[in-house]
Amino acid sequence: MQAKSTRPVNDVRCRWQHWLATMTLLGLSMPSIGQAPAAPAQGGPALSPSVAALAKAVSSDPLTMGWMQGFPPPAAKLVMHTPESVVYPRNRWAFSHIRELVPTATVWRGNGPASPLPRAERDIGSIPFTDVDGTRRTFADMLTLTYTDGILVMHKGKVIYERYFGALNDHTPHIAMSVTKSLVGTLAAMLVADGKLDPAAPVTRYLPELADTAYGDATVREVMDMTVGVHYSEDYANPKAEIWDYARAGGMLARPAGYSGPPNFYDFLRTLRKEGDHNQVFAYKTVNAEVLAWILRRVSGQSLAQLLSARIWQPMGAEQDAYFTVDSIGTESGGGGFNTTLRDLARFGELMRNDGRFNGRQIIPTSVVADIRRGGDRAKFANSTSGPALPGWSYRDMWWVTHDSHGVYQAFGVYGQRIYIDPKAELTIVRYASHPVASNAANNPITFRAFDALAQSLMK
Amino acid sequence: MQAKSTRPVNDVRCRWQHWLATMTLLGLSMPSIGQAPAAPAQGGPALSPSVAALAKAVSSDPLTMGWMQGFPPPAAKLVMHTPESVVYPRNRWAFSHIRELVPTATVWRGNGPASPLPRAERDIGSIPFTDVDGTRRTFADMLTLTYTDGILVMHKGKVIYERYFGALNDHTPHIAMSVTKSLVGTLAAMLVADGKLDPAAPVTRYLPELADTAYGDATVREVMDMTVGVHYSEDYANPKAEIWDYARAGGMLARPAGYSGPPNFYDFLRTLRKEGDHNQVFAYKTVNAEVLAWILRRVSGQSLAQLLSARIWQPMGAEQDAYFTVDSIGTESGGGGFNTTLRDLARFGELMRNDGRFNGRQIIPTSVVADIRRGGDRAKFANSTSGPALPGWSYRDMWWVTHDSHGVYQAFGVYGQRIYIDPKAELTIVRYASHPVASNAANNPITFRAFDALAQSLMK
């Protein structure tokens, strides 16, 4: 049954939510994680912004909202695979139930025991910090204000804090959104280390199908570090942006009657045209991750799901199977379709923090982690749209590298998904969230302050 | 990309395959497992039927056929969620990849270790038997001729034989088709044993929504044993049969533009009208399993996937997560949408054979298994369309009970899916297959002779 909307279809806010919904379906990031979001207008009585934000976060808990409860759920409480049903606040349920909405491919954990996650729990919820507006807050406040669905903190290899909210629990996968890209970039760097993939080679050595596209004269490295000059816009506010063609091609955005566009990811990638020069500036575009995923399949002879299972998920002793969303011909979304539990995302984060070693094995070559930590070209990042908000950062192998004094590097996904690795503090944080605003610019300020306060506290 | 058919759309054979395809999607059984199938005409040179059948089975191996190989696969080798792509021979790939085609809900195995499946392997492939046409065959011949994707045989609690073919392996779920119903019936009988479900109660005690339907004056027992008088045809050959309404409602058959029929399983069940009297004759209709699944959800407060996980899959120590296909509002198909590995299906079969005890625990009450083994009303079965082909049988709690000298009872799914439990021979056989013909009547004769020969051999 279709949930009936009470909002008029032509309402601007409704259309904005429609765009957001599609991004949700696709697991895409905003063009820049540093870009300031357009804040939705607040209705209702005049509360202080701080109190109103807390109230909104608490009241949108998916269990409180009653999404998908009952057999059948009431029409007004349905969350389905429609653009409308996976925007805030329904996203608070949907992000933990993606496989119930779309086809998916398993990332098998293997048959072995899960690797141990030793515990040394302490309540870090009361750790204080000062928010950007001068408000004194706690780490727990940050979780509420960023619409956190779950968080797992590891310090010196032990779980010190693990909390779940709303629709998430310790064994259910949650969509990782663009955190997916960092997995794809890591796998690519592993194939480079194996000598199977040459980053200096033209993309067409592996994908001759892309000869007549923007990728016809790009190198693999330019794809891995997103410095490709490609005519492709992820501007949510423009219904003509290529993001919508991509969405329809991937089968995640419903196609109009008579649709004759590209029927899958592969065919869409073949339509991309060059814009500007390669290797000039960092330009965050999800299609690069899809091209890289295609290269990985061609080079390894495995699907992305098989490759990730064989090279990382099985060796690291994952606790649960993970999965990718797939298009109409079974192609995984390497741009944003990965779903896993927070515990297994934490295992992956720890694997990275430990220079590729975990579960008693060297799973990722040390050189791969070193390459990521060393980072990408900072000048090309500074000149990008992300540059002003994230000064001094770079992007390498599809990871965000801060170049700060702790050597922090991160995987980002829209709506608050995060892997945060602080080598100096021996700290790994993984968080899943379902923020009303896609752009991480909406939560970065408070997230960073809370994470930094935690790191400082742990290093005392 | 749509795989282009070279067959004209109006071709009768094409339409027949379209209907079969939909049944595949739905996991439905033919009206009677005893009904003789309409054999497709054989083309090509005149081989002996026996040689031609073997050749067809071998040449349709999905790896040989090359389905879904390559990145992307060639258009002619695609298997997608379209009616055409999951009929024979594409079903040989699709049945092991259902989650890549449609949305699904996890049946969680839990976090514990998998229960042991002790092994005492022997090659039973050479065990001989005489086919109905007098041909001397072996057990291994039967596997080929029934288009077996995998088989696991347990004798006295040990795995004596385990083989996989084509697209299946030991850790990948395969669709169980109407074997699903036997799980639903078992869960219902467990809730009866718990005192939570009264089989003598009217259906409307639990589902007042069905007051104005065929189920308005039916009892729960009549649903459990399929003696409901309901106007509902599963006649594949009739495009006006209610099966198509059911398929469109479940979202598994593509809806025409402007579709205004029931949008999900629940709403479809509300449309069913009475035909004849209840409790007169066995009448195998998939909708009864969907009604029973609804009752289970209402009584337990859990989804079917949650209930099966909590009551059976976790306690028995399943090795892999299983899953159900779901409709557009997340409703599991209790009629035919269950997918699990052969190993876990074998665990479930052994659990039944051992009177509900497995993995060191009494998981299903002994009384439940005894009730199933005692069987249903044999006269009502004899008078059904299934009666003539399966003399002396009955149907109880959605299990097929032979009442033979070994006390054999079985779960059946179209295209050859099977749980075969022979208590006297201490034998459990589970088989997955992708036969060109849906009806088990197409494989029962050879299957039964091979299974019987195996039992006799093991009892020597």
Coordinates of C-alpha atoms in Angstrom, one line a residue, chain A residues 16-454:
Chain A
W16 CA 13.6 19.0 -1.7
Q17 CA 12.8 15.9 0.3
H18 CA 12.3 14.0 -2.8
W19 CA 15.8 14.8 -3.9
L20 CA 17.2 14.0 -0.5
A21 CA 15.3 10.7 -0.7
T22 CA 17.0 9.8 -3.9
M23 CA 20.3 10.5 -2.4
T24 CA 19.4 8.3 0.4
L25 CA 18.5 5.5 -2.0
L26 CA 21.8 6.0 -3.8
G27 CA 23.9 6.4 -0.7
L28 CA 25.5 9.4 -2.2
S29 CA 27.3 12.3 -0.6
M30 CA 26.8 15.9 -1.1
P31 CA 29.3 17.4 -3.6
S32 CA 31.3 18.6 -0.6
I33 CA 31.2 17.5 3.0
G34 CA 32.2 21.0 3.9
Q35 CA 29.3 22.7 2.1
A36 CA 26.8 24.3 4.4
P37 CA 23.4 22.7 4.2
A38 CA 20.2 24.7 3.6
A39 CA 18.5 24.4 7.0
P40 CA 14.8 23.4 6.8
A41 CA 12.6 26.1 8.3
Q42 CA 11.6 25.4 11.9
G43 CA 7.9 25.5 12.5
G44 CA 6.0 25.5 15.8
P45 CA 6.6 27.5 19.0
A46 CA 9.8 29.4 19.5
L47 CA 12.1 27.1 21.4
S48 CA 15.8 27.8 21.8
P49 CA 17.5 26.2 18.8
S50 CA 19.3 23.9 21.1
V51 CA 16.2 22.7 22.9
A52 CA 14.3 22.4 19.6
A53 CA 17.1 20.4 18.1
L54 CA 17.2 18.0 21.0
A55 CA 13.4 17.6 21.0
K56 CA 13.4 16.9 17.2
A57 CA 16.1 14.3 17.6
V58 CA 14.4 12.5 20.4
S59 CA 10.9 12.7 19.0
S60 CA 12.0 11.3 15.7
D61 CA 13.2 8.0 17.2
P62 CA 11.8 5.4 14.8
L63 CA 10.3 3.2 17.5
T64 CA 8.5 6.2 19.0
M65 CA 7.3 7.1 15.5
G66 CA 6.0 3.6 15.1
W67 CA 7.3 3.0 11.5
M68 CA 6.4 -0.5 10.2
Q69 CA 4.8 -1.7 13.4
G70 CA 1.8 -4.0 13.2
F71 CA 0.7 -6.6 10.6
P72 CA 0.1 -4.8 8.4
P73 CA 1.5 -1.4 9.6
P74 CA -1.0 1.5 9.2
A75 CA -0.7 3.2 5.9
A76 CA 0.7 6.3 7.5
K77 CA 3.4 4.3 9.1
L78 CA 4.7 2.5 6.1
V79 CA 8.3 2.8 4.9
M80 CA 8.6 1.5 1.3
H81 CA 10.9 1.8 -1.6
T82 CA 9.6 5.2 -2.7
P83 CA 11.4 8.4 -2.7
E84 CA 9.2 9.8 0.0
S85 CA 9.5 7.0 2.4
V86 CA 13.2 7.1 3.0
V87 CA 13.7 10.8 3.8
Y88 CA 13.7 12.1 7.3
P89 CA 12.1 11.0 9.5
R90 CA 11.4 7.6 7.8
N91 CA 15.2 7.3 7.0
R92 CA 15.6 6.6 10.7
W93 CA 13.9 3.2 10.1
A94 CA 15.0 2.7 6.5
F95 CA 18.7 2.9 6.9
S96 CA 18.6 -0.2 9.1
H97 CA 16.3 -2.1 6.7
I98 CA 17.7 -1.5 3.2
R99 CA 17.6 -5.1 2.1
E100 CA 13.8 -5.2 2.8
L101 CA 13.5 -2.4 0.2
V102 CA 15.8 -3.3 -2.7
P103 CA 17.7 -6.3 -4.1
T104 CA 21.1 -7.0 -2.5
A105 CA 24.2 -9.1 -2.9
T106 CA 25.7 -10.9 0.1
V107 CA 29.3 -10.2 1.4
W108 CA 29.8 -13.5 3.0
R109 CA 31.5 -13.5 6.4
G110 CA 32.8 -17.1 6.0
N111 CA 32.3 -20.0 8.3
G112 CA 34.9 -19.3 10.9
P113 CA 34.3 -17.9 14.3
A114 CA 34.0 -14.1 14.6
S115 CA 37.2 -12.5 15.7
P116 CA 37.2 -11.3 19.3
L117 CA 36.4 -7.8 20.1
P118 CA 37.8 -7.4 23.7
R119 CA 35.8 -5.1 25.9
A120 CA 36.9 -2.6 28.5
E121 CA 33.8 -0.5 28.8
R122 CA 33.6 2.8 30.4
D123 CA 30.9 5.5 30.2
I124 CA 32.3 8.2 28.0
G125 CA 28.9 9.7 27.5
S126 CA 29.6 12.4 30.1
I127 CA 32.8 13.7 28.5
P128 CA 32.2 17.5 28.0
F129 CA 33.1 19.7 25.2
T130 CA 32.1 23.2 24.0
D131 CA 30.0 23.4 20.9
V132 CA 30.6 25.9 18.1
D133 CA 27.9 28.2 19.6
G134 CA 29.6 28.1 23.0
T135 CA 27.2 25.7 24.5
R136 CA 28.6 23.2 27.0
R137 CA 27.6 19.7 25.9
T138 CA 28.5 16.1 26.5
F139 CA 29.5 13.3 24.2
A140 CA 26.0 11.8 24.7
D141 CA 24.4 15.1 23.7
M142 CA 26.4 14.9 20.5
L143 CA 24.9 11.4 19.8
T144 CA 21.4 12.7 20.1
L145 CA 22.0 15.9 18.2
T146 CA 23.5 14.0 15.3
Y147 CA 20.6 11.5 15.1
T148 CA 22.9 8.7 15.9
D149 CA 21.6 5.2 15.2
G150 CA 24.6 3.5 16.8
I151 CA 28.2 4.2 17.8
L152 CA 31.1 1.9 18.7
V153 CA 34.3 3.3 20.1
M154 CA 37.5 1.2 20.4
H155 CA 40.6 2.4 22.3
K156 CA 43.8 0.5 22.3
G157 CA 42.0 -2.4 20.6
K158 CA 39.2 -2.7 23.1
V159 CA 35.5 -1.8 22.9
I160 CA 35.1 1.0 25.4
Y161 CA 31.6 2.2 24.4
E162 CA 28.8 0.7 22.2
R163 CA 25.3 2.1 22.0
Y164 CA 22.4 1.5 19.7
F165 CA 19.3 3.7 19.3
G166 CA 16.0 3.4 17.4
A167 CA 15.9 0.7 14.7
L168 CA 19.5 -0.5 15.0
N169 CA 21.1 -3.2 17.1
D170 CA 24.4 -5.1 17.4
H171 CA 23.7 -7.6 14.6
T172 CA 21.7 -5.6 12.0
P173 CA 23.5 -4.1 9.0
H174 CA 23.0 -0.3 8.4
I175 CA 23.7 1.5 5.2
A176 CA 27.2 2.9 5.2
M177 CA 26.5 5.4 2.3
S178 CA 29.7 6.8 0.9
V179 CA 31.8 5.0 3.5
T180 CA 31.5 2.4 0.8
K181 CA 33.9 4.4 -1.3
S182 CA 36.7 4.0 1.2
L183 CA 36.3 0.2 1.0
V184 CA 36.4 0.3 -2.8
G185 CA 39.5 2.6 -2.6
T186 CA 41.2 0.3 -0.2
L187 CA 40.6 -2.8 -2.3
A188 CA 42.0 -0.9 -5.3
A189 CA 45.1 0.0 -3.4
M190 CA 45.4 -3.7 -2.4
L191 CA 45.3 -4.7 -6.0
V192 CA 47.9 -2.1 -6.7
A193 CA 50.1 -3.5 -4.0
D194 CA 49.6 -7.0 -5.5
G195 CA 50.9 -5.7 -8.8
K196 CA 47.6 -6.5 -10.5
L197 CA 46.5 -2.9 -11.0
D198 CA 48.7 -0.2 -12.3
P199 CA 47.6 3.2 -11.0
A200 CA 49.6 5.0 -13.7
A201 CA 47.8 3.0 -16.4
P202 CA 45.0 4.6 -18.4
V203 CA 41.5 3.5 -17.3
T204 CA 41.0 2.1 -20.8
R205 CA 43.7 -0.5 -20.3
Y206 CA 41.1 -2.2 -18.0
L207 CA 37.9 -0.7 -19.4
P208 CA 38.1 -0.2 -23.1
E209 CA 34.4 0.4 -23.0
L210 CA 35.1 3.8 -21.6
A211 CA 37.3 5.0 -24.5
D212 CA 34.8 7.5 -25.7
T213 CA 34.0 8.9 -22.3
A214 CA 35.5 11.3 -19.8
Y215 CA 37.6 8.4 -18.6
G216 CA 39.1 7.8 -22.1
D217 CA 42.2 9.7 -21.2
A218 CA 42.2 9.5 -17.4
T219 CA 44.4 7.3 -15.3
V220 CA 43.5 4.9 -12.6
R221 CA 45.2 7.1 -10.0
E222 CA 43.0 10.1 -11.1
V223 CA 39.9 7.9 -10.5
M224 CA 41.2 6.7 -7.1
D225 CA 41.9 10.2 -5.9
M226 CA 38.9 11.8 -7.7
T227 CA 40.8 14.3 -9.8
V228 CA 38.9 13.4 -13.0
G229 CA 37.4 16.2 -15.1
V230 CA 33.9 14.8 -15.8
H231 CA 30.7 16.6 -16.7
Y232 CA 28.6 15.2 -13.8
S233 CA 26.7 17.2 -11.2
E234 CA 25.6 16.0 -7.8
D235 CA 23.6 19.1 -7.2
Y236 CA 20.5 18.0 -5.5
A237 CA 18.7 21.2 -6.2
N238 CA 18.8 20.8 -10.0
P239 CA 16.4 18.3 -11.4
K240 CA 18.5 18.2 -14.6
A241 CA 21.7 17.2 -12.7
E242 CA 23.3 14.0 -13.9
I243 CA 22.7 12.5 -10.5
W244 CA 19.1 11.8 -11.6
D245 CA 20.2 10.0 -14.7
Y246 CA 22.6 7.9 -12.6
A247 CA 19.7 7.2 -10.2
R248 CA 17.4 6.1 -12.9
A249 CA 20.1 4.0 -14.5
G250 CA 20.8 2.3 -11.2
G251 CA 17.1 1.4 -10.9
M252 CA 16.9 3.2 -7.5
L253 CA 14.9 6.1 -8.7
A254 CA 11.6 5.0 -10.3
R255 CA 11.7 5.3 -14.1
P256 CA 9.0 7.2 -16.0
A257 CA 6.8 5.3 -18.5
G258 CA 8.7 4.9 -21.7
Y259 CA 12.1 5.3 -20.0
S260 CA 14.8 4.8 -22.6
G261 CA 17.9 5.9 -20.7
P262 CA 20.8 3.7 -19.5
P263 CA 19.4 0.6 -17.9
N264 CA 22.2 -0.1 -15.4
F265 CA 25.3 1.4 -13.8
Y266 CA 27.6 0.2 -16.6
D267 CA 25.6 1.8 -19.4
F268 CA 25.3 5.0 -17.5
L269 CA 29.1 5.3 -17.0
R270 CA 29.5 5.0 -20.7
T271 CA 27.6 8.2 -21.2
L272 CA 29.9 10.5 -19.1
R273 CA 31.7 13.3 -21.0
K274 CA 34.8 15.2 -20.2
E275 CA 34.7 18.6 -18.6
G276 CA 37.9 20.5 -17.9
D277 CA 41.2 18.7 -17.4
H278 CA 42.1 15.7 -15.3
N279 CA 44.6 15.9 -12.4
Q280 CA 44.0 19.6 -11.7
V281 CA 41.7 19.6 -8.7
F282 CA 39.9 17.3 -6.3
A283 CA 36.3 16.9 -7.4
Y284 CA 34.1 14.6 -5.3
K285 CA 31.9 12.7 -7.7
T286 CA 30.3 9.4 -6.9
V287 CA 30.7 8.1 -10.5
N288 CA 34.5 7.8 -9.9
A289 CA 33.8 5.1 -7.2
E290 CA 31.5 3.2 -9.6
V291 CA 34.2 3.3 -12.3
L292 CA 36.8 2.1 -9.8
A293 CA 34.4 -0.7 -8.7
W294 CA 34.1 -1.7 -12.4
I295 CA 37.9 -1.8 -12.7
L296 CA 38.2 -4.0 -9.6
R297 CA 35.7 -6.5 -11.1
R298 CA 37.6 -6.6 -14.4
V299 CA 41.0 -7.0 -12.8
S300 CA 40.0 -9.5 -10.1
G301 CA 37.4 -11.5 -12.1
Q302 CA 35.2 -11.3 -9.0
S303 CA 32.1 -9.3 -8.2
L304 CA 32.7 -6.5 -5.7
A305 CA 30.9 -8.5 -3.0
Q306 CA 33.0 -11.6 -3.7
L307 CA 36.2 -9.5 -3.7
L308 CA 35.4 -7.7 -0.4
S309 CA 34.4 -11.0 1.2
A310 CA 37.6 -12.9 0.1
R311 CA 40.1 -10.1 0.8
I312 CA 38.8 -8.4 3.9
W313 CA 35.5 -9.6 5.4
Q314 CA 36.4 -13.3 5.8
P315 CA 40.1 -12.8 6.9
M316 CA 39.1 -10.2 9.5
G317 CA 36.6 -12.5 11.1
A318 CA 33.4 -10.5 10.5
E319 CA 30.6 -11.4 12.8
Q320 CA 27.7 -11.1 10.4
D321 CA 27.2 -11.2 6.6
A322 CA 27.3 -7.8 5.0
Y323 CA 25.7 -6.7 1.7
F324 CA 25.6 -4.3 -1.2
T325 CA 22.5 -2.9 -2.9
V326 CA 22.5 -3.9 -6.6
D327 CA 21.1 -2.5 -9.8
S328 CA 18.7 -4.4 -12.2
I329 CA 21.5 -6.6 -13.5
G330 CA 23.1 -7.4 -10.1
T331 CA 25.8 -4.7 -10.1
E332 CA 26.8 -3.6 -6.6
S333 CA 26.8 0.1 -5.9
G334 CA 30.4 0.9 -5.1
G335 CA 29.5 4.5 -4.6
G336 CA 27.3 4.1 -1.6
G337 CA 25.5 0.7 -1.4
F338 CA 27.4 -1.1 1.3
N339 CA 25.6 -2.3 4.5
T340 CA 27.2 -3.9 7.5
T341 CA 27.0 -4.0 11.3
L342 CA 28.7 -1.4 13.4
R343 CA 30.8 -4.2 15.0
D344 CA 32.1 -5.3 11.6
L345 CA 32.7 -1.7 10.5
A346 CA 34.7 -1.3 13.8
R347 CA 36.8 -4.4 12.9
F348 CA 37.6 -2.9 9.5
G349 CA 38.5 0.4 11.2
E350 CA 40.8 -1.4 13.7
L351 CA 42.3 -3.3 10.8
M352 CA 43.2 0.0 9.2
R353 CA 44.5 1.5 12.5
N354 CA 46.7 -1.5 13.0
D355 CA 48.4 -0.9 9.7
G356 CA 46.5 -3.7 8.0
R357 CA 46.9 -6.4 10.7
F358 CA 43.9 -7.9 12.5
N359 CA 42.7 -11.3 13.7
G360 CA 46.3 -12.5 13.9
R361 CA 46.9 -11.8 10.2
Q362 CA 48.4 -9.2 7.9
I363 CA 45.2 -8.7 5.8
I364 CA 46.0 -5.4 4.1
P365 CA 49.6 -4.7 3.1
T366 CA 51.3 -2.1 5.4
S367 CA 52.2 -0.1 2.4
V368 CA 48.5 0.4 1.5
V369 CA 47.7 1.9 4.9
A370 CA 50.8 4.0 4.7
D371 CA 49.8 5.3 1.3
I372 CA 46.4 6.3 2.6
R373 CA 47.8 7.9 5.8
R374 CA 50.3 9.8 3.7
G375 CA 47.3 11.3 1.9
G376 CA 46.7 12.9 -1.5
D377 CA 47.6 16.2 -3.1
R378 CA 46.7 18.9 -0.5
A379 CA 46.9 21.8 -3.1
K380 CA 44.3 20.0 -5.3
F381 CA 42.1 19.6 -2.3
A382 CA 42.5 23.2 -1.2
N383 CA 41.3 24.4 -4.6
S384 CA 38.2 22.2 -4.5
T385 CA 34.8 23.1 -3.2
S386 CA 35.6 21.0 -0.1
G387 CA 38.8 23.0 0.6
P388 CA 37.6 26.1 2.5
A389 CA 35.7 24.0 5.1
L390 CA 38.3 21.4 5.6
P391 CA 41.6 23.3 5.5
G392 CA 44.8 21.3 5.1
W393 CA 43.0 18.0 4.2
S394 CA 43.5 15.7 1.2
Y395 CA 41.7 12.8 -0.4
R396 CA 43.6 9.5 -1.1
D397 CA 42.4 6.1 -2.2
M398 CA 38.9 7.4 -1.4
W399 CA 39.7 8.3 2.2
W400 CA 39.5 11.7 3.8
V401 CA 42.9 12.6 5.3
T402 CA 43.1 15.4 7.8
H403 CA 46.9 15.8 8.1
D404 CA 46.3 16.9 11.7
S405 CA 48.7 16.3 14.5
H406 CA 47.1 13.0 15.3
G407 CA 47.1 11.7 11.7
V408 CA 43.4 11.3 11.7
Y409 CA 41.8 9.9 8.6
Q410 CA 38.2 9.1 7.9
A411 CA 35.6 7.5 5.8
F412 CA 32.5 9.7 5.3
G413 CA 28.9 8.8 4.3
V414 CA 26.0 11.2 4.1
Y415 CA 23.6 11.6 7.0
G416 CA 26.4 11.0 9.5
Q417 CA 28.0 7.7 8.6
R418 CA 31.6 7.6 9.7
I419 CA 34.8 5.7 10.3
Y420 CA 37.2 7.9 12.4
I421 CA 40.7 6.7 12.9
D422 CA 43.0 8.5 15.2
P423 CA 46.3 6.7 15.2
K424 CA 48.0 8.8 17.9
A425 CA 45.2 8.4 20.4
E426 CA 44.9 4.7 19.4
L427 CA 41.2 5.4 18.8
T428 CA 38.7 4.1 16.2
I429 CA 35.2 5.4 16.2
V430 CA 32.4 4.1 13.9
R431 CA 29.1 5.7 13.8
Y432 CA 25.8 5.2 11.9
A433 CA 23.2 8.0 11.9
S434 CA 20.1 9.1 10.1
H435 CA 20.4 12.9 10.2
P436 CA 17.6 15.0 8.6
V437 CA 20.3 16.7 6.4
A438 CA 22.4 14.6 4.0
S439 CA 25.5 16.8 4.0
N440 CA 28.0 16.0 6.8
A441 CA 28.5 19.7 7.0
A442 CA 25.3 19.6 9.1
N443 CA 27.0 17.4 11.8
N444 CA 30.7 17.8 11.3
P445 CA 31.1 20.8 13.7
I446 CA 29.6 19.0 16.7
T447 CA 31.0 15.6 15.7
F448 CA 34.6 16.8 15.4
R449 CA 34.5 18.6 18.7
A450 CA 33.1 15.6 20.5
F451 CA 35.5 13.2 18.9
D452 CA 38.4 15.5 19.7
A453 CA 37.3 15.9 23.3
L454 CA 37.1 12.1 23.5

